[in-house]
Every structure is written in structure tokens, then in C-alpha cells.
Amino acid sequence: MSEIVVFPDQPALVEATAEHIARLAEAAIMARGRFSIGLSGGSTPRPVFQRLAAEPLRSRIAWQRVHVFWGDERTVPPDDPDSNYGMARDALLEHVPLPAANIYRMKGELDPAAAAEDYAAVLRTFFGADGLPRFDLLLQGMGADGHTASLFPGTAALHEQRAWVVANRVPKLDTWRLTLTVPVINAAANITFLVAGADKAPALRAVLEGDPQPDAYPSQRIQPVDGALRWYVDTAAAAQLERRP
Ligand code: 6PG
């Protein structure tokens, strides 16, 4: 299942995404007693996290049954302004009754390769080691260059088919990043891209309507094997789409 939903503006996108997360959480908890979500970083998801931390969603979600992971992380300590964990902690995690044991951050302060190994072990412990981890929901952002998570154009991680988590050298940023790999992302039950702003319009058109160029536009690699793919975008980001849904 794949759908593109265009919202009139960023507030409408935020409201709908928070509601979407709450509904998936309720369904997963009802069915299996827990909800596993992988958060994206960057700036777009912050207001969604803040919305989840506010009433009525704060009281509606059974936080003690929610398990929070990350799709990627910067190679910085948790208190660094660039930390994806730190952003989620400030916007959401410290405002809801989520047990600390249910928060599984990527340890950006470690040696990148060690941090990737450490996180893969965390995933194996939570999801089991037979078969790929299957997140109930992975929230994905998309950069103006078409990257998602820390799968940047032309980088080695794009081709990783065995490891679940890798340290990815990103020359354009002159840094290492930690990221889930494509097979793990594509194993999720639900993948929801959250894309807002005019600066994303060219990449969104290229990813959704352009020729297949999965190295140049890594978000094209995200195709759930057995799950739902949703693109939640605002009008500004959708401005160049030919086939407006
Ligand atoms: C990160 C993210 C990354 C992000 C995109 C979009 O660590 O930066 O996980 O993949 O989702 O770069 O970022 P914005 O939401 O800030 O545009």
C-alpha cells in the first residue's frame, strides 16, 4: 500500500501526522501489547513530537507500552545541539510518562563503528535475531538532496544489504553518521515520510515522479517489502508534483 497525502500547510501536516502516530500506536498496542517507533531527526518532526506531548494525545497514548528508537543519529553526544535524540528528548520524551528503559538511543558519542554494532545488538535484543527487525512505524524525513535517515547520495551505506545499522561516511558534511540500512527500513510495517517546505519540492518530484536514480535520490530505495508507505507532505513541498494526488 502506498499513498501520498498533501496537506494545505505545515500545521495541518503536523496535526495529521501526530494523529496518524497515535492511531498506529493504539492499533499496535491493542494487537501486540507494544508499539515500536523509529524517529527521524532534523527539524521537520519537532512540532509533531511537541503535539504528541500535548493534550489530548499525551493522555490518549499508552506511553508505557511505546518503545522509541531512531532511524539515524549524528556522531555527537546526546547533549549536543545536533543530536536527534536530544531534539526528541526536549520536544517529547521528557514530557510524557515513557519509561527510560523504553528509549533506545543510538550512542553517537561512541566510535561510529562501535556505535553501529551496539545498536544492532539493541535491535536484536528487542526484535529477536531471526529475520529483520520489523518496526511498527518508521518516521522518515527527506533532505533537499533526496536523502533519508543518513542514507546520503553516493554514500556506501546505500548498498549495505547485510548489516542492520552502519556508520556512514558523508563527505558532503565531512562527518560520520549512524543509520539504519535500507533492508531494515523496508522491513517496517509502516513507513511514513514527513516532508515540508518549498526547498524539498525538486527532490520530492524527482523521488516520486522522476526516473529511478536510487543512488542520486536514496529515498527512492525506500519501498516496504510487506508494509504501508505513506508520504505526508505539505503543499509547498508538493508544488512540483505533476500527478497531484
Ligand atoms: C537527520 C535526519 C534526516 C532528516 C532530513 C530532513 O539526522 O538529519 O534524520 O534524514 O530527516 O535531513 O531534515 P529536515 O527535517 O531538517 O529538513
CSV table of N, CA, C and O in Angstrom, one decimal, residues 18 29 35 44 47 57 70 73 80 83 121 147 149-150 168 171 176 204 208 214 226:
chain,number,residue,atom,x,y,z
A,18,ALA,N,0.6,13.6,13.8
A,18,ALA,CA,0.5,13.2,15.2
A,18,ALA,C,-0.7,12.3,15.4
A,18,ALA,O,-0.5,11.2,16.1
A,29,ILE,N,-0.6,-1.6,20.0
A,29,ILE,CA,-0.7,-1.9,21.5
A,29,ILE,C,-1.9,-2.9,21.7
A,29,ILE,O,-1.8,-3.9,22.4
A,35,PHE,N,4.3,-0.9,20.9
A,35,PHE,CA,4.4,-0.1,19.7
A,35,PHE,C,5.8,0.3,19.6
A,35,PHE,O,6.4,1.0,20.5
A,44,THR,N,11.9,19.0,10.8
A,44,THR,CA,10.5,18.8,10.4
A,44,THR,C,9.7,18.1,11.5
A,44,THR,O,8.6,18.5,11.8
A,47,PRO,N,7.7,19.7,15.6
A,47,PRO,CA,6.4,20.1,16.1
A,47,PRO,C,5.4,18.9,16.2
A,47,PRO,O,4.5,18.9,17.0
A,57,LEU,N,-3.4,14.1,23.0
A,57,LEU,CA,-2.7,12.9,22.6
A,57,LEU,C,-1.8,12.4,23.7
A,57,LEU,O,-1.6,11.2,23.9
A,70,TRP,N,15.6,5.2,16.9
A,70,TRP,CA,16.0,6.2,15.9
A,70,TRP,C,16.4,5.6,14.6
A,70,TRP,O,17.0,4.5,14.6
A,73,GLU,N,21.4,8.9,13.5
A,73,GLU,CA,21.9,9.8,14.5
A,73,GLU,C,23.2,10.4,14.1
A,73,GLU,O,23.9,9.8,13.3
A,80,ASP,N,24.5,17.3,22.7
A,80,ASP,CA,24.9,18.2,21.6
A,80,ASP,C,23.7,18.7,20.9
A,80,ASP,O,22.7,18.0,20.7
A,83,SER,N,22.1,16.6,18.2
A,83,SER,CA,21.7,15.2,18.5
A,83,SER,C,20.2,15.0,18.2
A,83,SER,O,19.3,15.8,18.6
A,121,ALA,N,22.9,-4.7,18.1
A,121,ALA,CA,22.7,-5.6,19.3
A,121,ALA,C,21.4,-5.2,20.0
A,121,ALA,O,20.6,-6.1,20.4
A,147,HIS,N,18.0,12.6,0.3
A,147,HIS,CA,18.5,11.6,1.3
A,147,HIS,C,17.4,11.3,2.3
A,147,HIS,O,16.5,12.1,2.5
A,149,ALA,N,17.0,9.2,6.4
A,149,ALA,CA,17.8,8.8,7.5
A,149,ALA,C,19.2,9.4,7.3
A,149,ALA,O,19.3,10.6,7.0
A,150,SER,N,20.3,8.6,7.3
A,150,SER,CA,21.6,9.2,6.9
A,150,SER,C,22.1,8.4,5.7
A,150,SER,O,23.3,8.2,5.6
A,168,ASN,N,28.2,5.6,8.5
A,168,ASN,CA,28.2,6.0,7.1
A,168,ASN,C,29.0,7.3,7.0
A,168,ASN,O,28.7,8.3,7.6
A,171,PRO,N,30.8,12.5,3.0
A,171,PRO,CA,31.8,13.6,2.6
A,171,PRO,C,31.2,15.0,2.5
A,171,PRO,O,31.9,15.9,2.9
A,176,TRP,N,30.8,11.5,10.0
A,176,TRP,CA,30.2,10.2,10.0
A,176,TRP,C,28.8,10.3,10.6
A,176,TRP,O,28.5,11.1,11.5
A,204,LEU,N,11.4,16.1,-4.1
A,204,LEU,CA,10.2,15.3,-4.0
A,204,LEU,C,9.7,14.8,-5.4
A,204,LEU,O,9.3,13.7,-5.6
A,208,LEU,N,9.5,10.9,-6.4
A,208,LEU,CA,8.2,10.3,-6.6
A,208,LEU,C,7.9,10.1,-8.1
A,208,LEU,O,7.2,9.2,-8.5
A,214,PRO,N,18.3,5.6,-7.7
A,214,PRO,CA,18.4,5.4,-6.3
A,214,PRO,C,19.7,5.8,-5.6
A,214,PRO,O,19.7,5.9,-4.4
A,226,ASP,N,6.7,-5.6,3.0
A,226,ASP,CA,5.4,-6.0,3.4
A,226,ASP,C,4.8,-5.0,4.4
A,226,ASP,O,4.7,-5.2,5.6
